[in-house]
């Protein structure tokens, strides 16, 4: 016999299934699908959602569903129907939205024994839920668009960063509300979203899914895949001293970072990766760059010189198809327009879905409110792999704009008081690599900070060199992924999340793209035929095409600042 009530404090929210009969494959019985997905004990909570059923039909479905849930010891809740919930044993809980009955009133009617959940879409709603203390858990979302709610438009999607802020708010002042992420979570988006929503103070307890299980004929396998992803995520957190350690951040990219090393290690690793990248056998990685039309030609030419294949497509309609073939994606807001912005959102979502590295270059990101809003929306809706910018651009995102002013797309007056601390904190906050470009370049994964003194002042005398650097860094990230894939047994698929066991990681990939560009600039500037900016541009393209592993070993001027 199942217990009459539930221990609400002991509920495991890892894989939270919300039912949706309308999403079942043709010919699949709802009850058979539910039992199948519970059969291997990979679903930990079930919510019965029946938006169109009459009360009596809903109650009948709920009773039959409860029999199945009880067989496997899985807690069950009712979505947004208080009368159906009250008609069932006290071990059955209720989930409500912000537009439904107030949570305090729901708790008064339900009593203290039933499990009660609340949907939260904003930091303010999370604060209220935490301070009231009436809900046992919160559903945080929508993280992405979803098949179950056609009315969710782009402006209502909170993305990874939005989820991170809400999750952080649910654990403050000694009070914590457990939470699950919801909205577009599936086998391709779950890992990135879990890690992207993790903050220094709190982490999601699980994921809520509908179509990722319900729409599959093999619902047991679908549940297994999701459970594996959540278990891997939680193991990563458990292995870390804090949620923001290197392990956690790297896992957001699905490529774990190795232990920190000295500068010679990174120099050698970058040289080896460049040698691999230059090989013709695996073909040049396709780099999609949604970038400034001012620098588009230069970026494309330098991508070709760096053994990558550029495609400068801004079109949202082809983003999903393109993403399947991409090595990496570059989002550059230099000449941002509504159409380009829509293309960036579509391309970023597709890249996350297909586990492709994403480089965000927030050109002039702190110069105007419009640009700040564009950057924030991109970070909210896309799990960025690397955030690249100058001091003013990154200071704006980090909340330190008072230290460095923007002058159009360039840094203006002022300088960062602690660039190492800023890039590390920003990497931890945004769950990504950060590259601060300038006279000294700073590259970090949130723990290890590398500096590079390579580069020539002529890079600052031509238009588009910074945009082109974003493309070469993206190609380096793609090369790191290609190397892992080429190792065969050194990489395995776990719930559609690539887990690498090799010693080359994305930090090295980014470093390779950075060093190739900056060393090439030094070699170009030394040429006798270079008289100034005009002759420097073709020389830079030539030298980037020729830069080699030996050049990195000989000329790289890097240092490990912090480990």
Coordinates of C-alpha atoms in Angstrom, one line a residue:
X1 CA 0.0 0.0 0.0
X2 CA 1.3 3.5 -0.9
X3 CA 1.6 5.9 2.0
X4 CA -1.4 8.2 2.5
X5 CA 0.8 11.3 2.5
X6 CA 4.1 12.3 1.0
X7 CA 7.3 13.5 2.7
X8 CA 7.5 16.7 0.8
X9 CA 11.1 17.4 1.9
X10 CA 12.4 14.2 0.4
X11 CA 11.0 14.6 -3.1
X12 CA 13.5 14.0 -5.9
X13 CA 12.9 16.5 -8.7
X14 CA 15.6 15.2 -11.1
X15 CA 13.3 14.2 -14.0
X16 CA 9.8 15.7 -13.6
X17 CA 7.4 14.5 -16.3
X18 CA 4.4 16.7 -17.2
X19 CA 1.9 14.7 -19.2
X20 CA 0.4 15.8 -22.5
X21 CA -1.8 13.3 -24.3
X22 CA -2.0 15.6 -27.3
X23 CA 1.7 15.0 -28.0
X24 CA 1.6 11.2 -28.0
X25 CA 2.7 9.5 -31.2
X26 CA -0.1 8.1 -33.3
X27 CA -1.5 4.9 -32.0
X28 CA 0.3 5.1 -28.6
X29 CA -1.8 4.6 -25.5
X30 CA -1.4 7.2 -22.8
X31 CA -1.4 4.8 -19.9
X32 CA 1.0 2.4 -21.6
X33 CA 3.4 5.2 -22.4
X34 CA 3.2 6.5 -18.8
X35 CA 3.9 3.0 -17.4
X36 CA 6.7 2.4 -19.8
X37 CA 8.6 5.6 -18.9
X38 CA 8.2 4.9 -15.2
X39 CA 9.3 1.3 -15.5
X40 CA 13.0 1.9 -15.2
X41 CA 12.7 4.3 -12.3
X42 CA 14.1 7.2 -14.3
X43 CA 11.2 9.6 -13.9
X44 CA 11.0 11.0 -10.3
X45 CA 7.8 13.1 -10.4
X46 CA 4.7 13.1 -12.6
X47 CA 2.3 16.0 -13.1
X48 CA -1.0 15.3 -14.7
X49 CA -1.8 18.1 -17.2
X50 CA -5.2 18.1 -18.8
X51 CA -6.0 21.6 -20.1
X52 CA -9.0 20.6 -22.2
X53 CA -10.6 17.8 -20.2
X54 CA -13.8 18.2 -18.3
X55 CA -13.5 17.7 -14.5
X56 CA -14.9 14.2 -14.4
X57 CA -12.7 13.1 -17.3
X58 CA -9.7 14.7 -15.7
X59 CA -10.5 13.0 -12.4
X60 CA -10.7 9.6 -14.1
X61 CA -7.4 10.1 -15.9
X62 CA -5.8 11.2 -12.7
X63 CA -7.0 8.2 -10.7
X64 CA -5.8 5.7 -13.3
X65 CA -2.5 7.6 -13.6
X66 CA -2.1 7.5 -9.8
X67 CA -2.4 3.7 -9.8
X68 CA 0.5 3.6 -12.2
X69 CA 2.6 6.1 -10.2
X70 CA 1.9 4.3 -7.0
X71 CA 3.2 1.0 -8.5
X72 CA 6.6 2.7 -9.0
X73 CA 6.6 4.9 -6.0
X74 CA 6.6 8.1 -8.0
X75 CA 4.9 11.3 -6.5
X76 CA 2.1 12.7 -8.6
X77 CA 0.7 16.2 -8.8
X78 CA -2.3 17.8 -10.6
X79 CA -1.9 20.8 -12.8
X80 CA -4.1 23.7 -12.1
X81 CA -7.2 22.0 -10.9
X82 CA -7.9 22.3 -7.2
X83 CA -11.1 20.3 -7.2
X84 CA -9.5 17.3 -8.9
X85 CA -6.6 17.4 -6.5
X86 CA -8.8 17.5 -3.5
X87 CA -10.7 14.5 -4.8
X88 CA -7.6 12.4 -4.6
X89 CA -5.5 11.1 -1.6
X90 CA -3.3 13.6 0.3
X91 CA -0.2 12.2 -1.3
X92 CA -1.3 13.9 -4.6
X93 CA -0.1 17.4 -4.9
X94 CA -1.0 20.5 -6.9
X95 CA 1.0 22.7 -9.3
X96 CA -0.3 26.2 -10.1
X97 CA 0.7 29.1 -12.2
X98 CA 1.0 32.9 -11.5
X99 CA -2.5 33.5 -13.1
X100 CA -4.2 30.7 -11.0
X101 CA -5.3 30.8 -7.4
X102 CA -2.8 32.6 -5.1
X103 CA -0.3 30.2 -3.6
X104 CA -1.1 31.2 0.0
X105 CA -4.8 30.5 -0.6
X106 CA -4.0 27.2 -2.3
X107 CA -1.9 26.2 0.7
X108 CA -4.7 27.2 3.1
X109 CA -7.2 25.0 1.2
X110 CA -4.8 22.1 0.6
X111 CA -3.3 22.0 4.1
X112 CA 0.3 21.3 4.9
X113 CA 0.5 17.7 3.8
X114 CA 0.1 18.1 0.0
X115 CA 3.0 18.9 -2.3
X116 CA 2.5 22.4 -3.8
X117 CA 4.4 23.9 -6.7
X118 CA 4.4 27.3 -8.3
X119 CA 5.6 28.5 -11.7
X120 CA 7.9 31.5 -11.6
X121 CA 9.0 33.5 -14.6
X122 CA 10.8 36.5 -13.0
X123 CA 13.2 37.2 -10.2
X124 CA 10.4 39.1 -8.4
X125 CA 8.1 36.1 -8.6
X126 CA 10.9 34.0 -7.2
X127 CA 11.5 36.4 -4.4
X128 CA 7.8 36.3 -3.4
X129 CA 7.7 32.5 -3.5
X130 CA 10.8 32.3 -1.3
X131 CA 9.6 34.9 1.2
X132 CA 6.1 33.5 1.5
X133 CA 7.4 30.0 2.1
X134 CA 4.1 28.4 1.0
X135 CA 5.3 26.5 -2.1
X136 CA 7.4 23.3 -1.8
X137 CA 9.1 23.9 -5.1
X138 CA 9.1 26.2 -8.1
X139 CA 9.0 25.6 -11.8
X140 CA 11.4 28.1 -13.5
X141 CA 10.8 29.0 -17.1
X142 CA 10.1 29.0 -19.9
X143 CA 13.7 28.5 -20.7
X144 CA 13.0 28.0 -24.5
X145 CA 10.0 27.8 -26.7
X146 CA 7.9 24.7 -26.3
X147 CA 5.4 22.6 -28.2
X148 CA 3.0 22.5 -25.3
X149 CA 2.4 26.2 -25.1
X150 CA 2.1 27.8 -28.6
X151 CA 1.8 31.3 -27.1
X152 CA 5.3 31.5 -25.8
X153 CA 7.0 34.1 -28.0
X154 CA 10.7 35.1 -28.0
X155 CA 10.2 37.9 -25.5
X156 CA 8.8 35.5 -23.0
X157 CA 11.6 33.1 -23.1
X158 CA 14.1 33.5 -20.2
X159 CA 17.0 31.5 -21.5
X160 CA 19.9 30.1 -19.4
X161 CA 20.9 33.5 -17.9
X162 CA 17.4 34.4 -17.0
X163 CA 17.0 31.0 -15.3
X164 CA 20.2 31.5 -13.5
X165 CA 19.1 34.8 -11.9
X166 CA 15.7 33.2 -10.9
X167 CA 17.4 30.1 -9.4
X168 CA 19.8 32.3 -7.4
X169 CA 16.9 34.3 -6.0
X170 CA 15.3 31.1 -4.8
X171 CA 18.1 30.6 -2.3
X172 CA 18.6 33.7 -0.2
X173 CA 18.6 34.8 3.5
X174 CA 18.6 31.3 4.8
X175 CA 15.5 30.2 2.8
X176 CA 15.7 27.9 -0.2
X177 CA 12.9 26.7 -2.6
X178 CA 13.8 23.7 -4.6
X179 CA 13.3 24.2 -8.4
X180 CA 13.0 22.5 -11.7
X181 CA 13.7 24.1 -15.1
X182 CA 10.9 23.9 -17.6
X183 CA 10.1 25.0 -21.2
X184 CA 11.8 23.4 -24.2
X185 CA 14.0 21.1 -22.1
X186 CA 15.0 17.9 -24.0
X187 CA 17.9 15.6 -24.5
X188 CA 19.8 18.2 -26.5
X189 CA 19.2 21.3 -24.4
X190 CA 19.1 19.9 -20.9
X191 CA 22.8 19.7 -20.1
X192 CA 23.6 23.2 -21.3
X193 CA 20.5 24.7 -19.5
X194 CA 21.2 23.0 -16.2
X195 CA 24.8 24.2 -16.1
X196 CA 23.8 27.6 -17.5
X197 CA 21.2 28.1 -14.8
X198 CA 23.6 27.2 -12.0
X199 CA 24.9 30.2 -10.0
X200 CA 27.5 30.6 -7.2
X201 CA 24.7 30.2 -4.6
X202 CA 22.2 27.8 -6.0
X203 CA 21.6 25.1 -8.6
X204 CA 18.5 23.6 -10.2
X205 CA 17.1 20.4 -8.7
X206 CA 16.0 18.9 -12.0
X207 CA 14.2 19.4 -15.3
X208 CA 10.6 19.3 -16.2
X209 CA 9.8 17.9 -19.6
X210 CA 6.7 17.0 -21.7
X211 CA 7.4 16.3 -25.4
X212 CA 11.0 15.0 -24.7
X213 CA 9.3 11.9 -23.2
X214 CA 5.6 11.9 -24.2
X215 CA 6.3 12.3 -28.0
X216 CA 8.5 9.2 -28.1
X217 CA 7.4 5.7 -28.7
X218 CA 10.3 4.5 -26.6
X219 CA 9.4 6.7 -23.6
X220 CA 11.5 4.4 -21.3
X221 CA 14.6 5.2 -23.3
X222 CA 13.8 8.9 -23.5
X223 CA 13.5 9.0 -19.7
X224 CA 16.8 7.1 -19.3
X225 CA 18.6 9.6 -21.5
X226 CA 17.3 12.5 -19.5
X227 CA 18.1 10.8 -16.2
X228 CA 21.6 10.2 -17.3
X229 CA 22.1 13.9 -18.2
X230 CA 20.7 15.0 -14.8
X231 CA 22.9 12.4 -12.9
X232 CA 26.0 13.6 -14.8
X233 CA 25.1 17.2 -14.0
X234 CA 24.7 16.5 -10.3
X235 CA 27.8 14.4 -10.2
X236 CA 29.7 17.3 -11.7
X237 CA 28.4 19.6 -8.9
X238 CA 29.2 17.1 -6.2
X239 CA 32.7 16.8 -7.6
X240 CA 33.2 20.5 -7.4
X241 CA 33.9 22.6 -4.3
X242 CA 31.4 25.1 -5.6
X243 CA 28.9 25.2 -8.4
X244 CA 31.1 27.7 -10.2
X245 CA 34.3 25.6 -10.3
X246 CA 36.0 24.7 -13.6
X247 CA 34.3 21.3 -13.8
X248 CA 30.9 22.9 -13.8
X249 CA 31.6 25.6 -16.3
X250 CA 33.4 23.2 -18.7
X251 CA 30.5 20.8 -18.4
X252 CA 28.2 23.5 -19.7
X253 CA 30.1 23.2 -22.9
X254 CA 30.1 19.4 -22.6
X255 CA 33.9 19.3 -22.8
X256 CA 35.5 19.0 -19.4
X257 CA 38.5 21.1 -18.8
X258 CA 41.7 19.5 -17.5
X259 CA 43.5 20.4 -14.4
X260 CA 45.4 23.8 -14.7
X261 CA 48.9 23.6 -16.1
X262 CA 51.9 25.9 -16.6
X263 CA 52.3 28.1 -19.7
X264 CA 54.5 25.6 -21.5
X265 CA 51.7 23.1 -21.4
X266 CA 49.2 25.5 -23.0
X267 CA 51.7 26.6 -25.6
X268 CA 52.4 23.0 -26.6
X269 CA 48.7 22.1 -26.5
X270 CA 47.8 25.0 -28.8
X271 CA 50.6 24.1 -31.2
X272 CA 49.4 20.5 -31.3
X273 CA 45.8 21.6 -31.9
X274 CA 46.9 24.0 -34.7
X275 CA 48.8 21.2 -36.4
X276 CA 45.7 19.0 -36.3
X277 CA 43.5 21.8 -37.5
X278 CA 45.7 22.4 -40.6
X279 CA 45.4 18.8 -41.7
X280 CA 43.2 18.5 -44.8
X281 CA 41.9 15.0 -43.9
X282 CA 39.0 16.2 -41.6
X283 CA 38.1 19.2 -43.8
X284 CA 37.8 22.8 -42.7
X285 CA 35.1 23.5 -40.1
X286 CA 32.1 25.5 -41.2
X287 CA 31.9 28.8 -39.2
X288 CA 28.7 30.7 -39.4
X289 CA 29.3 34.4 -38.7
X290 CA 26.3 36.7 -38.1
X291 CA 28.5 39.8 -38.1
X292 CA 29.0 43.4 -39.0
X293 CA 28.6 44.1 -42.7
X294 CA 31.5 46.5 -42.4
X295 CA 33.9 43.6 -41.4
X296 CA 32.2 40.7 -43.1
X297 CA 34.6 40.4 -46.0
X298 CA 37.7 40.6 -43.8
X299 CA 36.3 38.1 -41.4
X300 CA 35.5 35.6 -44.2
X301 CA 38.9 36.0 -45.8
X302 CA 40.7 35.5 -42.5
X303 CA 38.6 32.5 -41.7
X304 CA 39.7 31.0 -45.0
X305 CA 43.3 31.8 -44.2
X306 CA 42.9 30.0 -40.9
X307 CA 41.7 26.8 -42.6
X308 CA 38.0 27.4 -41.8
X309 CA 35.0 27.7 -44.2
X310 CA 32.9 30.8 -43.5
X311 CA 29.3 31.3 -44.2
X312 CA 28.0 34.8 -43.5
X313 CA 24.3 34.0 -43.2
X314 CA 22.0 36.2 -41.1
X315 CA 18.8 34.5 -42.1
X316 CA 16.7 33.0 -39.2
X317 CA 14.8 30.7 -41.5
X318 CA 17.9 28.6 -42.3
X319 CA 19.5 28.6 -38.9
X320 CA 18.3 25.2 -37.9
X321 CA 19.5 23.5 -41.1
X322 CA 22.9 25.3 -41.0
X323 CA 23.5 24.4 -37.4
X324 CA 23.6 20.7 -38.3
X325 CA 26.8 21.2 -40.4
X326 CA 28.5 24.0 -38.3
X327 CA 31.8 23.7 -36.5
X328 CA 31.0 26.9 -34.6
X329 CA 28.8 30.0 -34.6
X330 CA 29.8 33.7 -34.2
X331 CA 27.3 36.3 -33.1
X332 CA 28.7 39.8 -33.6
X333 CA 26.4 42.8 -33.0
X334 CA 28.6 45.4 -34.7
X335 CA 25.9 46.5 -37.2
X336 CA 22.9 45.0 -35.5
X337 CA 19.4 45.2 -37.1
X338 CA 16.1 43.6 -36.2
X339 CA 16.6 40.9 -38.9
X340 CA 20.1 40.1 -37.7
X341 CA 18.9 40.0 -34.1
X342 CA 16.2 37.5 -35.0
X343 CA 18.8 35.5 -36.9
X344 CA 21.1 35.5 -33.9
X345 CA 18.4 34.2 -31.6
X346 CA 17.4 31.4 -34.0
X347 CA 21.1 30.5 -34.7
X348 CA 22.0 30.5 -31.0
X349 CA 19.1 28.2 -30.1
X350 CA 20.0 25.8 -32.9
X351 CA 23.7 25.8 -32.0
X352 CA 22.8 25.0 -28.3
X353 CA 20.4 22.2 -29.5
X354 CA 23.2 20.7 -31.6
X355 CA 26.0 21.2 -29.1
X356 CA 28.0 23.6 -31.3
X357 CA 30.3 26.3 -29.8
X358 CA 28.9 29.8 -29.8
X359 CA 31.1 33.0 -29.7
X360 CA 29.4 36.2 -28.7
X361 CA 31.2 39.4 -29.7
X362 CA 29.1 42.3 -28.1
X363 CA 30.7 45.0 -30.3
X364 CA 29.9 48.4 -28.8
X365 CA 27.7 46.6 -26.2
X366 CA 27.9 49.3 -23.6
X367 CA 27.5 52.3 -26.0
X368 CA 23.7 52.5 -26.1
X369 CA 20.7 51.1 -24.2
X370 CA 19.6 49.3 -27.4
X371 CA 22.9 47.4 -27.6
X372 CA 22.9 46.6 -23.9
X373 CA 19.4 45.1 -24.3
X374 CA 20.4 43.1 -27.4
X375 CA 23.4 41.6 -25.5
X376 CA 21.4 40.8 -22.4
X377 CA 18.7 39.1 -24.5
X378 CA 21.3 37.0 -26.3
X379 CA 22.9 35.9 -23.1
X380 CA 19.5 35.1 -21.6
X381 CA 18.5 32.9 -24.5
X382 CA 21.7 31.3 -25.7
X383 CA 24.3 29.4 -23.7
X384 CA 27.4 31.1 -25.0
X385 CA 30.6 29.2 -25.1
X386 CA 33.0 32.2 -25.3
X387 CA 32.3 35.8 -24.6
X388 CA 34.8 38.1 -26.4
X389 CA 35.1 41.8 -26.1
X390 CA 37.2 44.9 -25.3
X391 CA 37.4 46.4 -21.8
X392 CA 34.4 48.7 -22.2
X393 CA 32.2 45.9 -23.7
X394 CA 32.9 43.3 -21.0
X395 CA 32.8 45.9 -18.2
X396 CA 29.3 46.8 -19.3
X397 CA 28.2 43.2 -19.1
X398 CA 30.0 42.7 -15.8
X399 CA 28.3 45.7 -14.2
X400 CA 31.6 47.7 -14.1
X401 CA 30.9 50.2 -16.8
X402 CA 31.9 53.1 -14.5
X403 CA 35.6 51.9 -14.9
X404 CA 35.8 52.1 -18.7
X405 CA 33.7 54.2 -21.0
X406 CA 32.6 53.3 -24.5
X407 CA 33.3 55.4 -27.6
X408 CA 31.2 53.8 -30.3
X409 CA 32.5 50.3 -30.9
X410 CA 35.8 51.1 -29.2
X411 CA 36.9 51.4 -25.6
X412 CA 37.0 55.0 -24.4
X413 CA 38.8 56.5 -21.4
X414 CA 39.6 54.6 -18.2
X415 CA 41.0 51.2 -17.4
X416 CA 40.0 48.2 -15.5
X417 CA 41.2 48.1 -11.9
X418 CA 41.3 44.3 -11.8
X419 CA 41.0 42.7 -15.3
X420 CA 42.0 39.2 -14.0
X421 CA 39.3 39.3 -11.3
X422 CA 36.7 40.7 -13.7
X423 CA 37.2 38.1 -16.4
X424 CA 37.1 35.3 -13.9
X425 CA 34.0 36.5 -12.2
X426 CA 32.3 37.1 -15.6
X427 CA 33.1 33.6 -16.8
X428 CA 31.6 32.2 -13.6
X429 CA 28.5 34.4 -13.9
X430 CA 27.8 33.7 -17.6
X431 CA 29.1 30.1 -17.4
X432 CA 31.4 30.5 -20.4
X433 CA 35.0 31.2 -21.4
X434 CA 35.8 34.9 -21.5
X435 CA 38.4 36.6 -23.8
X436 CA 39.2 40.2 -22.9
X437 CA 41.1 41.7 -25.9
X438 CA 43.5 44.6 -25.7
X439 CA 47.2 45.3 -25.5
X440 CA 47.3 42.3 -23.1
X441 CA 44.7 39.6 -23.9
X442 CA 43.1 37.8 -21.0
X443 CA 41.5 34.4 -21.5
X444 CA 39.8 32.4 -18.8
X445 CA 37.5 29.4 -18.1
X446 CA 36.5 30.9 -14.7
X447 CA 39.4 29.5 -12.8
X448 CA 42.6 29.5 -14.9
X449 CA 43.4 32.9 -16.4
X450 CA 45.9 33.0 -19.3
X451 CA 47.4 36.3 -20.5
X452 CA 49.0 36.8 -24.0
X453 CA 51.2 39.7 -24.9
X454 CA 51.2 38.8 -28.6
X455 CA 49.8 41.1 -31.3
X456 CA 50.8 44.3 -33.1
X457 CA 49.4 47.9 -32.9
X458 CA 48.5 47.8 -36.6
X459 CA 45.6 45.5 -35.7
X460 CA 44.1 48.5 -34.1
X461 CA 44.7 50.7 -37.2
X462 CA 42.4 48.6 -39.4
X463 CA 38.6 48.1 -39.4
X464 CA 37.4 44.7 -38.5
X465 CA 40.4 43.0 -36.9
X466 CA 38.5 42.4 -33.7
X467 CA 35.6 40.9 -35.5
X468 CA 37.9 38.7 -37.4
X469 CA 39.5 37.5 -34.1
X470 CA 36.1 36.3 -33.1
X471 CA 36.0 34.1 -36.2
X472 CA 39.5 32.7 -35.6
X473 CA 38.7 31.9 -32.0
X474 CA 35.5 30.2 -33.1
X475 CA 37.5 28.1 -35.6
X476 CA 39.8 27.2 -32.7
X477 CA 36.9 26.0 -30.7
X478 CA 35.6 24.0 -33.6
X479 CA 39.1 22.4 -34.0
X480 CA 39.1 21.4 -30.3
X481 CA 35.7 19.6 -30.8
X482 CA 36.9 18.0 -34.1
X483 CA 40.0 16.7 -32.3
X484 CA 37.9 15.0 -29.6
X485 CA 35.6 13.5 -32.2
X486 CA 38.6 12.2 -34.2
X487 CA 39.9 10.3 -31.2
X488 CA 37.1 7.7 -31.4
X489 CA 37.3 5.9 -28.1
X490 CA 38.4 9.1 -26.4
X491 CA 34.9 10.5 -26.7
X492 CA 31.5 8.9 -26.0
X493 CA 27.9 10.1 -26.2
X494 CA 26.0 10.2 -22.9
X495 CA 22.5 11.3 -23.4
X496 CA 23.5 13.4 -26.4
X497 CA 26.1 15.2 -24.4
X498 CA 29.6 14.8 -25.7
X499 CA 32.0 13.9 -22.8
X500 CA 35.7 14.3 -23.7
X501 CA 38.4 12.3 -22.0
X502 CA 41.3 13.8 -24.0
X503 CA 43.6 16.5 -22.8
X504 CA 42.6 19.1 -25.4
X505 CA 39.8 21.3 -24.3
X506 CA 37.9 24.5 -25.3
X507 CA 40.3 26.8 -23.4
X508 CA 43.1 25.5 -25.6
X509 CA 40.9 25.8 -28.6
X510 CA 40.2 29.5 -27.9
X511 CA 43.9 30.1 -27.2
X512 CA 44.9 28.5 -30.5
X513 CA 42.6 30.9 -32.5
X514 CA 43.9 33.9 -30.4
X515 CA 47.6 33.0 -30.9
X516 CA 47.2 32.3 -34.6
X517 CA 45.8 35.7 -35.2
X518 CA 48.1 37.7 -33.0
X519 CA 51.3 36.0 -34.0
X520 CA 50.3 36.4 -37.7
X521 CA 49.9 40.1 -37.1
X522 CA 53.4 40.3 -35.7
X523 CA 54.9 38.4 -38.6
X524 CA 53.0 40.6 -41.1
X525 CA 54.1 43.8 -39.5
X526 CA 57.8 42.7 -39.8
X527 CA 57.6 42.2 -43.5
X528 CA 59.5 44.7 -45.7
X529 CA 56.5 45.2 -48.0
X530 CA 54.3 46.4 -45.1
X531 CA 54.4 50.2 -45.0
X532 CA 51.2 50.9 -43.0
X533 CA 47.6 49.8 -42.5
X534 CA 46.9 49.5 -46.2
X535 CA 49.6 47.0 -46.9
X536 CA 49.2 45.3 -43.5
X537 CA 45.8 43.8 -44.4
X538 CA 46.9 41.5 -47.2
X539 CA 50.0 40.6 -45.4
X540 CA 48.0 39.6 -42.3
X541 CA 45.9 37.3 -44.5
X542 CA 49.0 35.8 -46.0
X543 CA 50.7 35.3 -42.6
X544 CA 47.6 33.8 -41.0
X545 CA 47.4 31.3 -43.8
X546 CA 51.0 30.4 -43.1
X547 CA 51.1 30.5 -39.3
X548 CA 52.2 27.1 -37.9
X549 CA 52.6 25.0 -34.8
X550 CA 56.3 25.9 -34.8
X551 CA 55.3 29.6 -34.8
X552 CA 53.3 29.1 -31.7
X553 CA 56.1 27.3 -29.9
X554 CA 58.6 30.0 -30.9
X555 CA 56.6 33.2 -30.6
X556 CA 53.8 32.7 -28.1
X557 CA 54.1 35.0 -25.1
X558 CA 51.6 33.6 -22.7
X559 CA 51.5 33.3 -18.9
X560 CA 49.3 31.5 -16.4
X561 CA 48.2 34.2 -14.0
X562 CA 45.9 32.2 -11.8
X563 CA 45.1 28.5 -11.3

